[in-house]
Coordinates of C-alpha atoms in Angstrom, one line a residue:
M1 CA 117.0 155.8 118.8
E2 CA 119.7 153.6 118.5
D3 CA 118.6 151.1 121.2
T4 CA 115.9 150.8 119.8
L5 CA 116.6 150.0 116.1
Q6 CA 118.8 147.5 118.2
K7 CA 116.2 146.0 120.1
I8 CA 114.1 145.8 116.6
N9 CA 117.5 143.4 115.1
N10 CA 117.5 141.2 117.8
S11 CA 114.1 140.6 118.0
R12 CA 114.4 140.2 114.1
K13 CA 117.4 137.7 114.7
K14 CA 115.9 136.0 117.3
R15 CA 112.9 135.2 114.9
R16 CA 114.6 134.5 112.4
R17 CA 116.3 131.7 114.0
R18 CA 113.2 130.2 115.6
R19 CA 112.2 130.0 111.9
L20 CA 115.3 128.4 110.9
F21 CA 115.0 126.3 113.7
T22 CA 110.9 125.3 112.8
V23 CA 112.3 124.2 109.4
L24 CA 115.5 122.2 110.1
G25 CA 113.1 120.6 112.8
I26 CA 110.3 119.5 110.3
I27 CA 113.2 118.5 107.8
A28 CA 114.5 116.3 111.0
A29 CA 111.4 115.0 111.4
V30 CA 110.1 114.2 107.6
L31 CA 113.7 112.9 107.4
L32 CA 113.1 111.0 111.2
I33 CA 109.6 109.5 109.4
L34 CA 111.0 108.7 106.1
V35 CA 113.7 106.0 107.9
V36 CA 110.8 104.7 109.9
V37 CA 109.0 104.0 106.8
G38 CA 111.6 103.2 104.6
F39 CA 112.8 100.5 107.5
F40 CA 109.7 99.2 107.8
V41 CA 109.3 98.7 103.7
V42 CA 112.9 97.3 103.9
N43 CA 112.0 95.2 106.5
N44 CA 108.7 93.4 105.1
I45 CA 110.7 92.9 102.3
L46 CA 112.8 91.1 104.2
N47 CA 110.9 89.3 106.5
N48 CA 107.2 89.9 105.3
P49 CA 107.7 89.3 101.7
E50 CA 103.8 88.3 101.3
R51 CA 102.4 91.5 102.6
Y52 CA 102.6 92.6 99.3
F53 CA 100.5 90.8 97.3
D54 CA 96.8 89.6 96.7
S55 CA 96.7 85.7 97.9
S56 CA 95.5 83.5 94.9
T57 CA 92.0 82.9 95.8
V58 CA 88.6 80.8 93.9
S59 CA 87.4 84.4 91.7
I60 CA 85.8 82.6 88.4
A61 CA 83.6 79.6 87.3
T62 CA 84.7 77.2 85.3
P63 CA 82.8 78.2 82.2
K64 CA 80.6 75.7 79.2
P65 CA 80.4 76.3 76.0
F66 CA 76.9 77.9 75.7
L67 CA 76.9 79.8 72.8
T68 CA 75.9 83.3 73.6
P69 CA 73.7 84.9 71.5
V70 CA 74.2 88.6 69.9
I71 CA 71.0 89.7 69.1
D72 CA 68.7 90.7 71.9
I73 CA 66.1 88.5 72.4
Q74 CA 64.8 86.8 75.6
R75 CA 66.7 84.2 76.7
T76 CA 65.8 81.2 79.2
E77 CA 69.0 79.4 79.6
P78 CA 72.9 81.0 81.1
P79 CA 75.2 81.5 78.5
M80 CA 77.3 79.8 81.8
V81 CA 76.6 77.8 84.0
T82 CA 78.4 78.7 87.4
P83 CA 79.4 75.7 90.2
S84 CA 78.6 76.9 93.6
P85 CA 81.5 78.9 95.8
I86 CA 84.2 76.8 96.9
P87 CA 84.0 76.8 100.8
E88 CA 86.3 79.1 102.7
E89 CA 88.1 76.3 104.3
E90 CA 88.5 74.8 100.9
L91 CA 90.7 77.3 99.6
A92 CA 93.9 77.1 98.5
P93 CA 96.7 78.4 101.3
N94 CA 99.1 80.9 101.1
I95 CA 100.0 80.8 97.6
V96 CA 100.7 84.1 95.0
N97 CA 100.4 83.1 91.6
I98 CA 102.6 85.1 89.3
M99 CA 102.0 84.3 85.2
L100 CA 105.6 84.7 83.3
F101 CA 104.8 84.7 79.7
G102 CA 107.5 84.3 76.8
I103 CA 106.1 86.7 74.1
D104 CA 107.7 85.2 70.2
A105 CA 109.2 87.9 69.3
H106 CA 111.9 90.5 67.9
E107 CA 112.8 93.6 69.1
D108 CA 111.0 95.3 65.9
G109 CA 108.1 93.1 66.2
G110 CA 108.5 90.7 64.4
S111 CA 108.0 87.0 64.9
T112 CA 109.9 83.7 63.9
S113 CA 106.8 81.9 62.5
G114 CA 102.9 83.1 62.1
T115 CA 101.9 86.7 61.1
V116 CA 102.1 88.1 64.8
P117 CA 104.4 87.3 68.1
H118 CA 102.5 85.1 70.6
T119 CA 103.4 83.6 73.8
D120 CA 105.3 80.8 73.0
V121 CA 106.3 80.2 77.0
N122 CA 103.2 80.4 79.3
M123 CA 104.1 79.3 83.0
V124 CA 102.1 79.7 86.2
I125 CA 104.9 80.3 89.5
A126 CA 102.9 79.1 92.1
V127 CA 104.4 81.0 95.1
N128 CA 103.6 78.8 98.6
F129 CA 104.9 81.7 101.5
D130 CA 102.9 79.2 104.3
E131 CA 105.1 76.3 103.0
K132 CA 108.2 77.6 101.5
R133 CA 107.8 76.2 97.8
V134 CA 107.3 77.1 94.2
D135 CA 105.8 75.1 91.7
L136 CA 106.1 76.3 88.1
I137 CA 103.2 74.5 86.4
S138 CA 104.0 75.1 82.6
L139 CA 100.6 75.4 80.3
P140 CA 101.3 74.0 76.9
R141 CA 101.5 77.4 73.5
D142 CA 99.7 74.8 71.4
T143 CA 96.2 73.9 74.6
F144 CA 93.2 73.7 72.3
T145 CA 91.1 76.3 74.6
T146 CA 87.8 78.9 75.1
V147 CA 89.0 82.1 76.1
P148 CA 86.6 83.8 78.7
G149 CA 84.0 86.4 77.3
V150 CA 85.0 85.6 73.8
N151 CA 83.2 83.2 71.1
G152 CA 85.7 80.9 69.5
F153 CA 87.6 78.6 70.0
Y154 CA 92.2 78.7 70.7
K155 CA 95.1 77.9 71.2
L156 CA 96.8 79.1 73.8
N157 CA 99.6 81.0 72.8
G158 CA 97.1 82.7 71.1
V159 CA 95.3 84.1 73.6
F160 CA 97.3 86.8 74.0
N161 CA 96.7 88.5 70.6
V162 CA 92.7 87.7 71.1
G163 CA 93.1 90.2 73.9
G164 CA 95.4 93.2 71.4
G165 CA 98.6 91.2 71.3
L166 CA 101.3 93.6 71.0
E167 CA 99.0 96.5 70.9
N168 CA 97.8 96.5 73.7
T169 CA 99.6 94.5 75.6
E170 CA 97.8 95.2 78.9
G171 CA 95.1 93.7 77.5
G172 CA 96.5 90.9 75.8
F173 CA 98.6 90.0 79.0
E174 CA 95.1 90.4 81.3
L175 CA 93.0 88.3 79.0
A176 CA 95.7 85.5 78.5
C177 CA 95.5 85.2 82.5
R178 CA 91.8 85.0 82.9
T179 CA 92.0 82.0 80.5
A180 CA 95.0 80.7 83.1
E181 CA 92.8 80.6 85.6
M182 CA 90.4 78.9 83.8
W183 CA 92.8 76.1 83.9
L184 CA 93.7 76.3 87.2
G185 CA 90.0 75.7 88.3
G186 CA 88.8 79.6 89.1
I187 CA 92.1 79.8 90.9
S188 CA 93.2 84.0 90.1
I189 CA 96.4 85.1 88.6
P190 CA 97.0 88.0 89.8
Y191 CA 100.3 88.9 88.7
Y192 CA 102.5 88.5 85.8
Y193 CA 105.8 89.0 84.1
A194 CA 106.5 88.9 79.8
L195 CA 109.7 89.0 78.3
D196 CA 110.3 88.6 74.6
F197 CA 113.6 87.3 72.5
A198 CA 115.8 90.8 73.3
A199 CA 114.6 90.6 77.2
V200 CA 115.8 87.5 77.8
V201 CA 119.3 88.0 75.5
D202 CA 119.9 90.8 77.8
I203 CA 119.2 90.0 81.2
V204 CA 121.3 86.1 80.8
D205 CA 124.1 88.3 79.6
A206 CA 124.1 90.9 82.4
L207 CA 123.9 88.3 84.4
G208 CA 126.8 86.9 83.3
G209 CA 125.9 83.9 81.4
I210 CA 125.1 80.4 82.5
D211 CA 127.2 77.3 82.6
Y212 CA 124.7 74.5 82.3
D213 CA 124.5 70.9 81.1
V214 CA 122.9 71.0 77.7
D215 CA 121.4 67.6 77.3
Q216 CA 120.8 68.3 72.8
S217 CA 122.9 69.8 70.5
F218 CA 121.0 72.8 69.4
T219 CA 121.7 75.7 66.9
D220 CA 121.4 79.3 68.3
F221 CA 119.3 82.2 66.2
D222 CA 123.7 83.8 65.2
G223 CA 123.9 80.2 64.2
N224 CA 126.2 79.1 66.8
V225 CA 126.2 75.0 67.3
F226 CA 126.3 73.9 71.2
H227 CA 126.1 70.0 71.5
E228 CA 125.4 68.2 74.3
G229 CA 127.5 68.5 77.5
W230 CA 128.4 71.4 80.2
Q231 CA 129.0 74.5 79.0
H232 CA 128.3 78.5 79.4
L233 CA 126.2 79.5 77.3
D234 CA 125.3 83.4 77.1
G235 CA 121.9 85.4 76.6
N236 CA 122.1 84.5 73.1
G237 CA 122.6 80.8 73.9
V238 CA 120.0 80.2 76.5
L239 CA 117.5 81.3 73.8
G240 CA 117.9 79.0 71.4
Y241 CA 118.3 76.3 74.0
L242 CA 114.7 77.3 75.4
R243 CA 113.1 77.8 71.7
V244 CA 114.4 74.4 70.1
R245 CA 112.3 72.1 68.7
K246 CA 112.8 70.6 65.5
E247 CA 115.9 68.7 66.9
A248 CA 114.7 66.5 69.8
D249 CA 111.3 64.9 69.7
G250 CA 109.6 67.7 67.7
T251 CA 106.9 68.3 70.6
D252 CA 106.0 70.8 73.2
R253 CA 106.1 69.4 75.8
S254 CA 109.9 68.6 75.6
R255 CA 110.6 72.5 75.2
T256 CA 108.3 73.3 78.2
A257 CA 110.4 70.8 80.1
R258 CA 113.5 72.9 78.8
Q259 CA 112.5 76.4 80.2
R260 CA 111.3 74.7 83.7
R261 CA 114.6 73.0 84.3
M262 CA 116.4 76.7 82.8
M263 CA 115.3 78.7 85.2
V264 CA 115.6 76.4 88.3
A265 CA 119.3 77.2 86.9
I266 CA 119.2 80.7 86.8
F267 CA 117.7 80.1 90.1
N268 CA 120.6 78.6 91.3
K269 CA 123.0 80.4 89.6
L270 CA 121.8 83.6 91.8
K271 CA 120.8 82.1 94.9
T272 CA 125.2 80.7 95.0
E273 CA 126.2 84.1 94.2
G274 CA 124.2 85.6 96.9
S275 CA 122.9 87.8 93.5
L276 CA 119.0 87.6 94.1
S277 CA 119.1 90.7 95.6
T278 CA 120.1 92.3 92.0
V279 CA 117.4 91.2 90.4
P280 CA 115.2 94.6 90.1
S281 CA 119.0 95.5 88.4
L282 CA 118.7 92.8 86.1
I283 CA 115.3 93.5 85.5
S284 CA 116.0 97.0 84.5
A285 CA 119.8 95.9 82.3
A286 CA 116.5 95.4 79.4
N287 CA 116.9 97.6 77.1
S288 CA 112.9 96.5 76.0
G289 CA 110.4 94.1 76.2
I290 CA 109.6 93.3 79.9
Y291 CA 106.1 93.9 80.6
T292 CA 104.7 93.4 84.2
N293 CA 101.6 94.5 86.8
T294 CA 104.0 93.9 89.4
T295 CA 105.7 97.2 91.7
L296 CA 109.1 97.6 92.3
S297 CA 108.8 96.7 95.8
Q298 CA 106.8 93.4 94.6
T299 CA 109.8 92.2 92.8
A300 CA 111.9 93.4 95.2
A301 CA 110.3 91.3 97.9
L302 CA 110.0 88.2 95.4
A303 CA 113.8 88.3 95.3
N304 CA 114.1 88.4 99.0
Y305 CA 112.1 85.3 99.0
A306 CA 113.9 83.1 97.1
T307 CA 117.1 84.0 98.6
E308 CA 115.4 81.6 101.7
L309 CA 114.5 79.5 99.6
D310 CA 115.7 75.7 99.5
P311 CA 116.0 74.9 95.7
E312 CA 115.2 71.4 96.5
R313 CA 111.4 73.0 97.5
I314 CA 111.2 73.8 93.6
F315 CA 108.7 71.6 92.6
T316 CA 107.9 71.8 88.3
H317 CA 104.8 70.1 86.5
V318 CA 103.4 70.4 83.1
M319 CA 99.6 70.3 82.1
D320 CA 100.2 67.9 80.0
G321 CA 98.0 66.3 77.1
N322 CA 97.9 64.6 73.7
I323 CA 99.5 66.4 70.5
N324 CA 97.0 66.0 67.9
M325 CA 96.3 66.4 64.4
F326 CA 92.8 67.6 63.7
Y327 CA 92.0 68.4 60.5
D328 CA 94.4 71.6 59.3
W329 CA 96.2 72.5 63.2
A330 CA 98.1 70.2 66.2
F331 CA 96.1 71.4 69.0
S332 CA 97.7 70.0 72.8
F333 CA 94.1 67.7 74.1
V334 CA 95.0 68.7 78.8
H335 CA 94.3 65.5 80.4
Q336 CA 92.0 66.1 82.6
T337 CA 92.6 63.8 85.1
E338 CA 95.7 64.3 85.4
R339 CA 95.1 68.1 85.4
I340 CA 92.6 67.3 88.2
E341 CA 95.3 65.9 90.1
L342 CA 98.1 68.5 89.4
I343 CA 95.9 70.6 90.9
K344 CA 94.8 69.2 94.3
E345 CA 98.7 68.4 94.8
V346 CA 99.6 72.4 94.0
Y347 CA 96.7 74.4 95.8
G348 CA 94.8 71.7 97.6
I349 CA 90.8 72.2 95.8
D350 CA 89.0 69.7 93.6
V351 CA 88.8 71.3 90.8
Q352 CA 85.7 70.2 87.5
P353 CA 87.0 68.9 84.6
M354 CA 86.6 70.9 81.3
G355 CA 85.3 68.2 78.4
F356 CA 85.1 71.2 76.1
C357 CA 88.7 70.9 76.0
S358 CA 89.4 67.9 74.6
A359 CA 90.3 65.5 71.7
R360 CA 86.6 64.2 71.8
Y361 CA 84.8 67.6 71.7
E362 CA 86.6 69.2 69.0
R363 CA 85.9 66.6 66.9
W364 CA 82.3 66.9 67.2
L365 CA 82.7 70.8 66.8
H366 CA 84.2 70.2 62.7
E367 CA 81.9 67.2 62.3
S368 CA 78.7 69.0 63.5
G369 CA 79.3 71.8 66.1
F370 CA 80.7 74.5 63.8
S371 CA 78.2 73.7 61.6
A372 CA 75.6 74.7 63.7
I373 CA 77.4 77.8 65.4
K374 CA 77.1 78.8 61.4
Y375 CA 73.7 78.4 60.9
I376 CA 72.6 80.1 64.4
R377 CA 74.8 83.6 63.4
Q378 CA 73.0 83.6 59.9
G379 CA 69.0 83.1 61.2
E380 CA 70.8 86.2 64.1
K381 CA 71.5 88.2 60.8
V382 CA 67.8 88.0 59.9
L383 CA 66.4 87.8 62.9
T384 CA 68.4 91.1 64.1
F385 CA 67.2 92.8 60.3
A386 CA 63.5 91.6 60.9
N387 CA 63.4 93.6 64.2
K388 CA 64.5 97.0 63.2
F389 CA 62.3 96.4 59.9
I390 CA 59.3 94.9 61.8
A391 CA 59.8 98.7 64.2
G392 CA 59.0 100.7 61.2
N393 CA 56.4 98.4 59.6
E394 CA 52.8 97.1 60.4
L395 CA 53.0 93.1 59.5
S396 CA 50.3 90.8 58.3
D397 CA 48.9 87.8 60.4
E398 CA 50.7 85.9 57.9
D399 CA 54.0 87.6 58.1
E400 CA 54.0 87.6 62.0
A401 CA 53.6 84.0 61.6
I402 CA 56.6 83.7 59.7
Y403 CA 58.7 85.3 62.2
A404 CA 57.7 83.9 65.0
D405 CA 58.8 81.0 63.1
C406 CA 62.1 82.0 62.3
Y407 CA 62.5 82.9 66.0
Y408 CA 61.0 79.3 67.6
A409 CA 63.4 78.1 65.2
Y410 CA 66.0 80.1 66.4
E411 CA 65.8 79.6 69.9
A412 CA 65.3 75.7 69.0
L413 CA 69.0 75.3 67.4
L414 CA 70.1 77.1 69.9
E415 CA 69.1 75.2 72.7
A416 CA 70.0 71.8 70.9
Y417 CA 73.6 73.2 70.5
N418 CA 73.6 73.7 73.9
E419 CA 72.7 70.2 75.1
A420 CA 74.8 68.5 72.3
S421 CA 77.6 70.1 73.4
D422 CA 77.3 69.8 76.9
W423 CA 77.0 66.3 76.6
H424 CA 79.5 65.8 74.5
S425 CA 82.0 67.9 77.1
A426 CA 80.6 65.7 79.5
H427 CA 81.7 62.4 77.2
Y428 CA 85.0 64.0 77.2
N429 CA 86.5 59.8 78.3
G430 CA 90.3 61.5 79.4
N431 CA 90.4 62.0 75.1
H432 CA 90.9 58.7 74.4
G433 CA 88.7 55.6 73.9
S434 CA 86.0 54.6 71.8
Y435 CA 82.1 55.1 72.3
T436 CA 79.8 52.5 74.0
A437 CA 76.7 51.7 72.4
D438 CA 74.7 53.5 74.3
E439 CA 76.8 56.6 73.7
K440 CA 77.1 55.9 70.3
A441 CA 73.1 56.1 70.0
E442 CA 72.9 59.0 71.7
Q443 CA 75.5 60.2 70.3
S444 CA 73.2 59.9 67.2
N445 CA 70.1 60.8 68.2
L446 CA 72.2 64.2 69.3
A447 CA 73.3 64.6 65.3
D448 CA 70.1 63.8 63.7
N449 CA 68.1 66.5 66.2
L450 CA 70.8 69.2 66.0
N451 CA 70.8 68.4 61.9
A452 CA 67.0 68.3 61.7
K453 CA 66.8 72.2 63.9
K454 CA 69.5 73.5 61.3
Q455 CA 67.7 72.5 58.5
A456 CA 63.8 74.4 60.2
L457 CA 66.1 77.1 60.8
K458 CA 67.7 77.8 57.1
E459 CA 64.3 77.2 55.9
A460 CA 62.7 79.6 58.6
A461 CA 65.5 82.6 58.0
K462 CA 65.2 82.1 53.7
L463 CA 61.1 83.1 54.3
L464 CA 61.5 85.5 57.1
A465 CA 64.6 87.3 54.6
S466 CA 62.4 87.7 51.5
V467 CA 59.4 88.8 53.4
C468 CA 61.4 91.6 55.4
G469 CA 63.4 92.5 52.1
Y470 CA 67.0 91.8 53.8
N471 CA 69.9 93.2 51.9
G472 CA 72.3 92.8 55.0
E473 CA 75.4 90.9 55.2
P474 CA 75.4 88.2 52.8
L475 CA 73.7 85.0 54.6
R476 CA 76.5 82.0 54.0
W477 CA 75.4 78.1 55.4
T478 CA 79.0 76.9 55.1
I479 CA 81.7 76.9 57.3
P480 CA 85.4 77.6 55.1
K481 CA 87.6 75.4 55.4
A482 CA 89.9 77.7 57.5
W483 CA 87.1 77.8 60.3
Y484 CA 89.6 79.7 62.3
N485 CA 88.8 82.8 59.8
D486 CA 85.4 82.8 60.1
S487 CA 84.2 85.4 62.5
D488 CA 81.2 83.7 62.9
I489 CA 83.2 81.1 64.6
N490 CA 86.2 82.6 66.3
A491 CA 85.2 86.5 67.1
V492 CA 89.1 87.1 67.0
Y493 CA 91.3 85.9 63.7
V494 CA 94.8 84.9 65.2
D495 CA 98.0 83.3 63.0
F496 CA 97.9 80.2 65.3
R497 CA 101.2 79.6 63.8

């Protein structure tokens, strides 16, 4: 009996040992797998950082500002013109585009100007893995722009607000990236980093400040005065330097240049001190105010790539333009020829001009375009109401004719607007110069045609409104001085200050 029990006990011990060895073997195998996987991850981060990113591609077309109708009627022309795709062999090289945004916001969400924070820094970081170079491209915050999928005309720094702002940061940054893509001629920008004031201060302080040759005197937000020359700037000092405008030439051009120089200075400090590997922890040092759609591995891969980057291979650019005051706001109107040359230099592809974001086009909007948009939107209100009325009532032949007249008057004005819009977009003339005699004659004909179509729609819409007993949103045929606050013009209101 005892021998039997002993055998059973010995058998149990052997089974326990086998289970233990099995468990230990599984743990060892898992650890080995983790070590191997970790090795390959670290190896890729060190030697193949581009594997963590999708290279930029030409994925969207440059839209033309055809006015999109908001009522359900048959359309004969598309709301945007799509050019032929760029051939594969002409696509950009192995470049990853990352958008860097600087948000004009304090920790409490307040702004130094206007009622809501904007993206006052809009910079494309083009990382060219093939040529081991980086290009920093500043897009001026006051750039006059349209927004993909949104009716209206905005400043570039307000696109973030159109997409949701601080209440929907993901939507805001995504829309801002899509708009910046438009300015690159359709080259995608898959990634972004965004920092508010507090994050900038936290990161620079965690870095130990920056020794910098200040090119002009300025005062930071704590009231500290900095003079020209080499000196040590802490986080508040760097932020003040990046923000100052009024004490220089008063333009966004000089400020974007300082932003690019400071970016290079921070990179040089990280590289010379061998601290680029600490970039992920520096980002973590910010208590709040950092937004990104990248992963930690991607950030680490970029930091490691930078360790091998020659500072002489960092090139800075600006999508520059004339800053003009038209009617209400100071806008920057990008020089299209220089923009096309810049994109060719960095990406090696040819893109089309965006004449509908020119000073000439903006002048036409104030003279005729905005008014035409207003008439079109009022016509849509009446036709929308009439469609519902017709669904529940039988119209006489006379009333049906009145409806048809309004419908065709609406179509005619929409066509005339798109024709005039297309013409003024094509005749942007680099934002300067006078129209030729032939251009003036054609412009006058377009304006006369547009005005005639406006009056025809107004009369037809008023008559149809009477037939249908229109009691919808009040019809308004004039645009307010603050056109940007009129939802018929700009679908989303943004305080541009």
